[in-house]
Coordinates of N, CA and C in Angstrom, one line a residue:
M6 N 3.0 -6.2 52.8 CA 1.5 -5.7 52.6 C 1.3 -5.2 54.1
T7 N 0.7 -4.0 54.0 CA 0.1 -3.4 55.4 C -1.4 -4.0 55.7
I8 N -1.6 -4.3 56.9 CA -2.8 -4.8 57.3 C -3.7 -3.6 57.7
R9 N -4.7 -3.3 57.2 CA -5.6 -2.3 57.6 C -6.6 -2.7 58.8
V10 N -6.5 -1.9 60.1 CA -7.0 -2.4 61.0 C -8.3 -1.3 61.5
M11 N -9.4 -1.7 61.9 CA -10.4 -0.8 62.5 C -10.5 -1.3 64.0
L12 N -10.5 -0.3 64.8 CA -10.7 -0.4 66.3 C -12.1 -0.1 66.5
V13 N -13.0 -1.0 67.1 CA -14.3 -0.6 67.5 C -14.5 -1.0 69.1
D14 N -14.6 0.1 69.9 CA -14.7 -0.1 71.3 C -15.2 1.2 71.7
D15 N -16.2 1.1 72.6 CA -16.9 2.4 73.2 C -15.8 3.1 74.2
Q16 N -14.8 2.5 74.7 CA -13.8 3.0 75.6 C -12.6 3.5 75.0
V17 N -12.6 4.9 75.0 CA -11.5 5.7 74.2 C -10.1 5.3 74.8
L18 N -10.0 5.0 76.0 CA -8.5 4.9 76.6 C -8.1 3.4 75.8
L19 N -9.0 2.3 75.9 CA -8.7 1.2 75.1 C -8.3 1.4 73.7
R20 N -9.0 2.1 73.1 CA -8.8 2.4 71.7 C -7.3 2.9 71.5
T21 N -7.1 3.9 72.4 CA -5.8 4.6 72.3 C -4.6 3.6 72.6
G22 N -4.7 2.8 73.4 CA -3.8 1.8 73.9 C -3.6 0.9 72.7
F23 N -4.6 0.3 72.1 CA -4.4 -0.6 71.1 C -3.8 0.0 70.0
R24 N -4.2 1.3 69.6 CA -3.7 2.1 68.6 C -2.2 2.4 68.6
M25 N -1.7 2.5 69.7 CA -0.3 2.7 70.0 C 0.5 1.5 69.8
V26 N -0.1 0.4 70.1 CA 0.6 -0.9 70.0 C 0.8 -1.1 68.5
L27 N -0.4 -1.0 67.7 CA -0.5 -1.3 66.1 C 0.4 -0.3 65.5
A28 N 0.3 0.9 66.0 CA 1.2 1.9 65.1 C 2.8 1.8 65.2
A29 N 3.1 0.9 66.1 CA 4.5 0.7 66.2 C 4.9 -0.5 65.3
Q30 N 3.8 -1.0 64.6 CA 4.3 -2.1 63.7 C 4.4 -1.9 62.2
P31 N 5.4 -2.3 61.5 CA 5.7 -1.7 60.3 C 4.6 -2.3 59.4
D32 N 4.1 -3.4 59.7 CA 3.0 -4.0 58.7 C 1.5 -3.9 59.2
M33 N 1.4 -2.8 60.1 CA -0.1 -2.6 60.5 C -0.4 -1.2 60.3
E34 N -1.4 -0.6 60.2 CA -2.2 0.7 60.3 C -3.4 0.7 60.9
V35 N -3.8 1.6 61.6 CA -5.2 1.8 62.2 C -5.7 2.9 61.2
V36 N -6.8 2.4 60.5 CA -7.3 3.2 59.4 C -8.7 3.8 59.7
A37 N -9.3 3.2 60.9 CA -10.5 3.7 61.5 C -10.8 3.5 62.8
E38 N -11.8 4.4 63.5 CA -11.9 3.9 65.0 C -13.6 4.2 65.0
A39 N -14.2 3.3 65.8 CA -15.6 3.6 66.1 C -15.8 3.3 67.5
G40 N -16.9 4.0 68.1 CA -17.1 3.8 69.4 C -18.3 2.8 69.6
D41 N -19.0 2.4 68.4 CA -20.2 1.5 68.7 C -20.3 0.9 67.4
G42 N -21.4 -0.1 67.2 CA -21.5 -0.8 66.0 C -22.0 -0.2 64.8
V43 N -22.9 0.8 65.2 CA -23.4 1.6 64.1 C -22.6 2.4 63.5
E44 N -21.7 3.0 64.2 CA -20.6 3.9 63.7 C -19.6 3.1 62.9
A45 N -19.4 1.9 63.4 CA -18.5 0.8 62.5 C -19.0 0.5 61.3
L46 N -20.3 0.3 61.1 CA -20.8 -0.2 59.9 C -20.8 1.1 58.9
Q47 N -21.0 2.3 59.4 CA -20.9 3.4 58.6 C -19.7 3.6 58.0
L48 N -18.7 3.4 58.9 CA -17.3 3.8 58.3 C -16.8 2.8 57.4
L49 N -17.3 1.5 57.5 CA -16.9 0.2 56.7 C -17.4 0.7 55.0
R50 N -18.4 1.6 55.0 CA -18.9 1.6 53.7 C -18.0 2.6 52.8
S51 N -17.1 3.4 53.6 CA -16.2 4.3 53.0 C -14.7 4.0 53.1
T52 N -14.4 3.1 54.0 CA -13.0 2.6 54.4 C -12.6 1.3 54.1
S53 N -11.5 1.1 53.5 CA -11.0 -0.5 53.3 C -10.4 -0.9 54.5
V54 N -10.9 -2.0 55.0 CA -10.3 -2.7 56.3 C -10.2 -4.1 56.1
D55 N -9.1 -4.4 56.5 CA -8.7 -5.9 56.4 C -9.0 -6.8 57.8
V56 N -9.0 -6.1 59.0 CA -9.2 -6.8 60.1 C -9.8 -5.8 61.2
V57 N -11.0 -6.2 61.8 CA -11.6 -5.4 62.7 C -11.5 -6.0 64.1
L58 N -11.1 -5.1 64.9 CA -11.2 -5.5 66.4 C -12.3 -5.0 67.1
M59 N -13.0 -6.0 67.3 CA -14.4 -5.7 67.8 C -14.7 -6.0 69.4
D60 N -15.0 -4.9 70.0 CA -15.5 -5.2 71.3 C -17.1 -5.7 71.2
V61 N -17.6 -6.2 72.1 CA -19.0 -6.8 72.2 C -20.0 -6.0 72.9
R62 N -19.5 -5.6 74.1 CA -20.7 -4.8 74.9 C -20.6 -3.4 74.6
M63 N -21.3 -2.7 73.6 CA -21.5 -1.3 73.3 C -22.7 -0.7 73.2
P64 N -22.8 0.4 73.4 CA -24.3 1.1 73.1 C -24.7 1.0 71.7
K65 N -26.0 1.4 71.4 CA -26.4 1.5 70.1 C -26.6 0.0 69.3
L66 N -25.5 -0.5 68.9 CA -25.4 -1.7 68.2 C -24.3 -2.6 68.9
D67 N -24.5 -3.8 69.4 CA -23.4 -4.6 70.2 C -22.5 -5.2 69.1
G68 N -21.3 -5.7 69.4 CA -20.4 -6.2 68.6 C -20.9 -7.5 67.8
V69 N -21.5 -8.2 68.6 CA -22.2 -9.4 67.9 C -23.1 -9.2 66.7
E70 N -24.0 -8.2 66.9 CA -24.8 -8.0 65.8 C -24.1 -7.2 64.6
A71 N -23.2 -6.4 65.2 CA -22.2 -5.6 64.0 C -21.5 -6.6 63.4
T72 N -20.9 -7.7 64.1 CA -20.1 -8.7 63.4 C -20.9 -9.5 62.5
R73 N -22.2 -9.7 62.7 CA -23.1 -10.5 61.8 C -23.3 -9.7 60.6
R74 N -23.7 -8.5 60.8 CA -23.9 -7.8 59.5 C -22.7 -7.4 58.7
I75 N -21.6 -7.3 59.4 CA -20.3 -7.3 58.6 C -20.1 -8.5 57.6
C76 N -20.2 -9.5 58.4 CA -19.8 -11.0 57.7 C -20.9 -11.3 56.6
Q77 N -22.0 -10.6 56.6 CA -23.0 -10.9 55.5 C -22.5 -10.2 54.3
D78 N -21.6 -9.3 54.3 CA -21.1 -8.6 52.9 C -20.3 -9.4 52.2
T79 N -20.2 -9.2 51.0 CA -19.3 -9.9 50.0 C -17.9 -9.4 50.3
D80 N -17.1 -10.3 50.6 CA -15.7 -10.2 50.9 C -15.5 -9.1 52.1
P81 N -15.8 -9.7 53.2 CA -16.0 -8.7 54.5 C -14.3 -8.9 55.2
P82 N -14.1 -7.8 55.8 CA -12.9 -7.9 56.7 C -13.0 -9.0 57.6
K83 N -11.9 -9.5 58.0 CA -11.9 -10.5 59.2 C -12.3 -9.7 60.5
V84 N -12.9 -10.4 61.3 CA -13.3 -9.8 62.6 C -12.8 -10.6 63.8
L85 N -12.1 -9.9 64.8 CA -11.5 -10.4 65.9 C -12.1 -9.8 67.1
I86 N -12.9 -10.8 67.8 CA -13.8 -10.2 68.9 C -12.9 -10.0 70.1
L87 N -13.0 -8.8 70.8 CA -12.2 -8.6 72.0 C -13.3 -8.7 73.3
T88 N -12.9 -9.6 74.3 CA -13.7 -9.5 75.3 C -13.1 -9.5 76.7
T89 N -13.9 -9.0 77.6 CA -13.2 -9.0 79.2 C -13.1 -10.3 79.7
F90 N -14.0 -11.3 79.4 CA -13.8 -12.4 80.2 C -13.6 -13.6 79.3
D91 N -12.6 -14.6 79.7 CA -12.5 -15.9 79.0 C -13.8 -16.8 79.2
L92 N -14.2 -17.6 78.2 CA -15.4 -18.2 78.1 C -16.5 -17.3 78.3
D93 N -16.6 -16.1 77.5 CA -17.7 -15.2 77.7 C -18.7 -15.7 76.8
E94 N -20.0 -15.7 76.9 CA -21.0 -16.1 76.0 C -21.2 -15.1 75.0
Y95 N -20.6 -13.9 75.1 CA -20.8 -13.0 74.1 C -19.6 -13.4 72.9
A96 N -18.5 -13.9 73.3 CA -17.5 -14.3 72.5 C -18.1 -15.6 71.7
F97 N -18.8 -16.3 72.3 CA -19.4 -17.5 71.6 C -20.3 -17.0 70.6
S98 N -21.2 -15.9 71.0 CA -22.1 -15.4 70.1 C -21.4 -14.9 68.8
G99 N -20.3 -14.3 69.2 CA -19.4 -13.5 67.9 C -19.0 -14.5 67.1
L100 N -18.6 -15.9 67.7 CA -18.0 -16.7 66.6 C -19.1 -17.2 65.9
K101 N -20.4 -17.4 66.4 CA -21.5 -17.9 65.6 C -21.9 -16.8 64.7
A102 N -21.7 -15.5 64.8 CA -22.0 -14.7 64.0 C -21.1 -14.5 62.9
G103 N -20.0 -15.1 62.9 CA -18.8 -15.0 61.9 C -17.5 -14.5 62.1
A104 N -17.2 -14.1 63.3 CA -15.9 -13.8 63.8 C -15.0 -14.8 63.3
S105 N -13.6 -14.5 63.2 CA -12.5 -15.5 62.9 C -12.0 -15.9 64.1
G106 N -12.3 -15.3 65.4 CA -11.6 -15.6 66.6 C -11.9 -14.6 67.6
F107 N -11.3 -14.8 68.8 CA -11.5 -13.8 70.0 C -10.3 -13.8 70.8
M108 N -10.1 -12.6 71.3 CA -8.9 -12.3 72.4 C -9.5 -11.7 73.7
L109 N -8.8 -11.9 74.6 CA -9.1 -11.2 75.9 C -8.5 -9.7 75.7
K110 N -9.3 -8.8 76.3 CA -8.7 -7.3 76.1 C -7.2 -7.1 76.9
D111 N -7.1 -8.1 77.9 CA -5.6 -7.7 78.5 C -4.5 -8.7 78.0
V112 N -4.9 -9.1 76.8 CA -3.9 -10.1 76.2 C -2.6 -9.3 76.1
P113 N -1.4 -9.9 76.2 CA -0.1 -9.3 76.0 C 0.0 -8.7 74.6
P114 N 0.5 -7.7 74.4 CA 0.8 -7.0 73.0 C 1.1 -8.0 71.9
G115 N 2.3 -8.8 72.2 CA 2.9 -9.6 71.3 C 1.8 -10.6 70.6
E116 N 0.9 -11.2 71.6 CA 0.0 -12.2 71.3 C -1.4 -11.4 70.6
L117 N -1.5 -10.2 70.8 CA -2.7 -9.5 70.1 C -2.2 -9.4 68.6
L118 N -0.8 -9.0 68.3 CA -0.3 -8.8 67.1 C -0.3 -10.0 66.2
S119 N 0.1 -11.0 66.9 CA 0.2 -12.5 66.3 C -1.3 -12.8 65.9
A120 N -2.3 -12.5 66.8 CA -3.6 -12.8 66.6 C -4.2 -12.3 65.2
I121 N -3.9 -10.7 65.1 CA -4.3 -10.1 64.0 C -3.7 -10.6 62.8
R122 N -2.4 -11.0 62.8 CA -1.7 -11.4 61.4 C -2.2 -12.8 61.4
A123 N -2.5 -13.7 62.4 CA -3.2 -15.0 62.1 C -4.5 -14.8 61.3
V124 N -5.4 -13.9 61.8 CA -6.6 -13.9 61.4 C -6.8 -13.3 59.9
H125 N -5.7 -12.4 59.7 CA -5.7 -11.7 58.4 C -5.2 -12.7 57.4
S126 N -4.3 -13.8 57.7 CA -3.8 -14.6 56.7 C -4.8 -15.7 56.5
G127 N -5.8 -16.0 57.4 CA -6.8 -16.9 57.4 C -6.2 -18.3 57.9
D128 N -4.8 -18.5 58.1 CA -4.3 -19.8 58.0 C -4.6 -20.5 59.4
A129 N -5.0 -19.8 60.4 CA -5.1 -20.4 61.8 C -6.1 -19.7 62.7
V130 N -7.0 -20.3 63.5 CA -7.6 -19.8 64.3 C -7.2 -19.1 65.5
V131 N -7.4 -18.2 66.0 CA -6.8 -17.6 67.2 C -7.1 -18.4 68.5
A132 N -6.3 -18.8 69.2 CA -6.2 -19.6 70.5 C -7.2 -20.7 70.2
P133 N -6.8 -21.8 69.4 CA -7.8 -22.6 69.2 C -8.3 -23.5 70.3
S134 N -7.3 -23.8 71.1 CA -7.7 -24.6 72.5 C -8.6 -23.8 73.2
T135 N -8.5 -22.3 73.3 CA -9.6 -21.5 74.1 C -10.8 -21.5 73.4
T136 N -10.9 -21.6 72.0 CA -12.0 -21.5 71.4 C -12.7 -23.0 71.7
R137 N -12.1 -24.0 71.8 CA -12.6 -25.2 71.9 C -13.2 -25.3 73.4
R138 N -12.5 -24.8 74.7 CA -13.3 -24.6 75.8 C -14.6 -23.8 75.7
L139 N -14.4 -22.6 74.9 CA -15.6 -21.9 74.9 C -16.8 -22.6 74.3
L140 N -16.6 -23.5 73.0 CA -17.6 -24.2 72.8 C -18.1 -25.5 73.6
D141 N -17.2 -25.9 74.2 CA -17.4 -27.1 75.2 C -18.4 -26.4 76.3
R142 N -18.4 -25.3 76.7 CA -19.1 -24.8 77.6 C -20.7 -24.3 77.2
F143 N -20.4 -23.8 75.8 CA -21.7 -23.3 75.3 C -22.1 -24.1 74.0
A144 N -21.8 -25.3 73.9 CA -22.3 -26.3 72.8 C -23.8 -26.3 73.2
P145 N -24.3 -26.7 74.5 CA -25.7 -26.9 74.8 C -26.8 -25.7 74.2
M146 N -26.1 -24.5 74.1 CA -26.7 -23.3 73.7 C -27.0 -23.4 72.3
L147 N -26.4 -24.2 71.3 CA -26.6 -24.3 70.1 C -28.0 -24.7 69.7
P148 N -28.5 -23.9 68.8 CA -29.9 -23.8 68.6 C -30.3 -25.3 67.9
G149 N -30.6 -26.2 68.5 CA -31.1 -27.5 68.0 C -29.9 -28.4 67.5
G150 N -28.9 -27.8 66.8 CA -27.8 -28.6 66.2 C -28.4 -29.1 64.9
T151 N -27.5 -29.5 63.9 CA -27.8 -30.1 62.7 C -27.1 -31.4 62.6
K152 N -27.9 -32.4 62.6 CA -27.5 -33.8 62.6 C -26.5 -34.0 61.3
Q153 N -25.6 -35.0 61.6 CA -24.6 -35.1 60.4 C -25.3 -35.6 59.3
S154 N -26.6 -36.2 59.3 CA -27.1 -36.8 58.1 C -27.8 -35.6 57.5
E155 N -28.0 -34.4 58.1 CA -28.8 -33.5 57.4 C -27.8 -32.6 56.9
H156 N -26.5 -32.6 57.3 CA -25.5 -31.7 56.6 C -24.9 -32.4 55.5
K157 N -25.5 -32.3 54.3 CA -25.1 -33.4 53.1 C -23.6 -33.0 52.9
E158 N -23.1 -31.6 53.0 CA -21.7 -31.4 52.6 C -20.7 -32.3 53.2
L159 N -21.0 -32.5 54.5 CA -20.1 -33.5 55.2 C -19.8 -34.6 54.5
S160 N -20.9 -35.3 53.8 CA -20.4 -36.4 53.1 C -19.6 -36.3 51.9
R161 N -19.3 -35.2 51.4 CA -18.5 -34.9 50.3 C -17.1 -34.9 50.8
L162 N -16.7 -35.0 52.3 CA -15.3 -35.0 52.6 C -14.8 -36.5 52.5
T163 N -13.4 -36.6 52.2 CA -12.8 -37.8 52.2 C -12.7 -38.2 53.6
E164 N -12.2 -39.5 53.7 CA -12.0 -39.9 55.0 C -10.9 -39.2 55.8
R165 N -9.9 -38.9 55.0 CA -8.8 -38.1 55.5 C -9.1 -36.7 56.0
E166 N -9.9 -36.1 55.2 CA -10.4 -34.6 55.4 C -11.1 -34.7 56.6
R167 N -12.2 -35.7 56.8 CA -12.9 -35.7 57.9 C -12.1 -35.9 59.3
E168 N -11.0 -36.7 59.2 CA -10.1 -37.0 60.3 C -9.4 -35.6 60.7
V169 N -9.1 -34.7 59.6 CA -8.4 -33.6 59.8 C -9.3 -32.5 60.4
M170 N -10.7 -32.6 60.0 CA -11.5 -31.7 60.5 C -11.8 -31.9 62.1
I171 N -12.0 -33.1 62.5 CA -12.1 -33.6 63.9 C -11.0 -32.7 64.6
L172 N -9.6 -33.1 64.1 CA -8.6 -32.6 64.7 C -8.4 -31.0 64.8
V173 N -9.0 -30.4 63.8 CA -8.9 -28.9 63.8 C -10.1 -28.3 65.0
A174 N -11.3 -29.4 65.1 CA -12.2 -29.0 66.0 C -11.8 -29.2 67.4
Q175 N -10.8 -30.1 67.5 CA -10.3 -30.4 68.9 C -9.3 -29.3 69.3
G176 N -9.1 -28.2 68.4 CA -8.1 -27.1 68.7 C -6.7 -27.4 68.6
L177 N -6.4 -28.4 67.5 CA -4.9 -28.7 67.0 C -4.5 -27.6 66.0
S178 N -3.2 -27.3 66.0 CA -2.8 -26.5 65.0 C -2.5 -27.3 63.8
N179 N -2.1 -26.7 62.7 CA -1.7 -27.5 61.4 C -0.5 -28.4 61.7
G180 N 0.5 -27.8 62.5 CA 1.8 -28.4 62.9 C 1.5 -29.7 63.7
E181 N 0.4 -29.3 64.6 CA 0.0 -30.5 65.5 C -0.7 -31.8 64.8
I182 N -1.6 -31.3 63.9 CA -2.0 -32.3 63.2 C -1.3 -33.0 62.2
A183 N -0.1 -32.3 61.6 CA 0.7 -33.0 60.9 C 1.6 -34.0 61.5
A184 N 1.9 -33.7 62.7 CA 2.5 -34.7 63.7 C 1.7 -35.8 63.9
R185 N 0.5 -35.7 64.4 CA -0.5 -36.6 64.9 C -0.7 -37.6 63.6
L186 N -0.9 -37.0 62.5 CA -1.4 -37.8 61.3 C 0.0 -38.3 60.4
V187 N 1.3 -37.9 60.8 CA 2.4 -38.2 60.1 C 2.4 -37.6 58.6
L188 N 2.1 -36.4 58.6 CA 1.9 -35.8 57.3 C 2.8 -34.5 57.2
S189 N 2.9 -33.9 56.2 CA 3.8 -32.5 56.1 C 2.6 -31.5 56.5
E190 N 3.2 -30.3 57.0 CA 2.3 -29.3 57.5 C 1.8 -28.8 56.1
A191 N 2.4 -28.8 54.9 CA 1.7 -28.1 53.8 C 0.5 -29.2 53.3
T192 N 0.6 -30.5 53.6 CA -0.3 -31.5 53.2 C -1.6 -31.1 54.1
V193 N -1.5 -30.8 55.3 CA -2.5 -30.5 56.2 C -3.2 -29.2 55.9
K194 N -2.3 -28.1 55.5 CA -2.9 -27.0 55.0 C -3.8 -27.4 53.8
T195 N -3.4 -27.9 52.8 CA -4.0 -28.2 51.7 C -5.4 -29.0 52.0
H196 N -5.4 -29.9 53.1 CA -6.7 -30.6 53.5 C -7.5 -29.7 54.0
V197 N -7.1 -28.7 55.0 CA -8.0 -27.7 55.6 C -8.5 -26.8 54.6
G198 N -7.8 -26.4 53.7 CA -8.5 -25.7 52.5 C -9.3 -26.2 51.6
R199 N -9.3 -27.8 51.5 CA -10.3 -28.2 50.6 C -11.7 -28.5 51.5
I200 N -11.4 -28.8 53.0 CA -12.5 -28.7 53.8 C -13.5 -27.3 53.7
L201 N -12.6 -26.3 53.8 CA -13.2 -24.9 53.8 C -14.0 -24.8 52.4
T202 N -13.4 -25.2 51.5 CA -14.2 -25.1 50.1 C -15.4 -26.1 49.9
K203 N -15.2 -27.2 50.5 CA -16.4 -28.2 50.3 C -17.4 -28.0 51.0
L204 N -17.2 -27.3 52.2 CA -18.2 -26.9 53.2 C -18.8 -25.5 53.2
G205 N -18.1 -24.8 52.3 CA -18.5 -23.4 52.3 C -18.2 -22.6 53.4
L206 N -17.2 -22.9 54.0 CA -16.9 -22.3 55.4 C -15.7 -21.1 55.1
R207 N -15.6 -20.1 55.8 CA -14.7 -19.0 55.7 C -13.3 -19.2 56.3
D208 N -13.2 -20.1 57.4 CA -12.2 -20.2 58.3 C -12.3 -21.4 59.3
R209 N -11.2 -21.4 59.9 CA -11.1 -22.6 61.0 C -12.2 -22.6 62.0
V210 N -12.4 -21.3 62.6 CA -13.4 -21.2 63.5 C -15.0 -21.8 63.1
Q211 N -15.1 -21.4 61.8 CA -16.5 -22.0 61.3 C -16.2 -23.7 61.5
V212 N -15.2 -24.1 61.1 CA -15.1 -25.5 61.1 C -15.3 -26.1 62.3
V213 N -14.7 -25.5 63.4 CA -15.0 -25.9 64.8 C -16.5 -25.7 65.2
V214 N -17.1 -24.8 64.8 CA -18.6 -24.4 65.2 C -19.3 -25.6 64.3
L215 N -19.2 -25.7 63.2 CA -19.9 -26.8 62.4 C -19.7 -28.2 62.9
A216 N -18.5 -28.5 63.4 CA -18.1 -29.7 64.0 C -19.1 -30.2 65.2
Y217 N -19.2 -29.0 66.0 CA -20.0 -29.3 67.1 C -21.5 -29.2 67.0
E218 N -21.9 -28.3 65.9 CA -23.5 -28.4 65.5 C -23.8 -29.7 65.0
T219 N -22.9 -30.3 64.2 CA -23.4 -31.6 63.6 C -22.9 -32.9 64.4
G220 N -22.5 -32.7 65.7 CA -22.1 -33.7 66.5 C -21.0 -34.6 66.1
L221 N -20.1 -33.9 65.1 CA -18.9 -34.6 64.7 C -17.9 -34.6 65.8
V222 N -17.9 -33.6 66.5 CA -17.4 -33.3 67.8 C -18.3 -32.8 69.0
R223 N -18.0 -33.5 70.1 CA -19.1 -33.0 71.1 C -18.2 -32.6 72.4
A224 N -19.0 -31.8 73.2 CA -18.3 -31.2 74.4 C -17.5 -32.2 75.2
G225 N -16.0 -31.9 75.2 CA -15.3 -32.9 76.0 C -14.7 -34.1 75.1
G226 N -15.1 -34.2 74.1 CA -14.5 -35.2 73.1 C -15.1 -35.5 71.9
L227 N -14.8 -36.6 71.1 CA -15.4 -36.7 69.9 C -16.8 -37.1 69.9
G228 N -17.5 -36.9 68.8 CA -18.8 -37.4 68.7 C -18.9 -38.9 68.2

């Protein structure tokens, strides 16, 4: 299956570089390019896209708002935020808006390709440890937060699912969670899938954000 990618960045040279890297892959195709969020939204009306590589700081409509609008659609493409700085507040806002992960613009090509495939599969959050560091830094910015008692869906989780959710929020991969809990990786994947379904979440990034919002996990450790 070919992964259809859209590049959204106001810097033409960066788009060219990313396009060359992706074009060399047998399982990827760049099907659209946009220089700002407005153009991206227009193109998505007529172009089938699986993964959007989204810059955040752009004219007309920034990547955060574009991501929010994209993710409000039915069956939207996955969005991978591209940022210049690690622990960027824009990347945090992008995750809150519904992005499935974020990468630095100077990421090695191999890591970028792996990230696109991971986001497309929905099996893993991109750079979970980096996502956790990002949330550790910006958790105080969460708008009020939602108490666990107010998020009724959390009560639907089994004790094991709750345990898995905490480890996901701590940035552990399925393999790491399996080793920690002495389970098979397939079992962990099943638990993660049930967590997503019960909580109405799209992917692991949203699990991490919700865990912070509800206080299940707090900056620097467990809730």
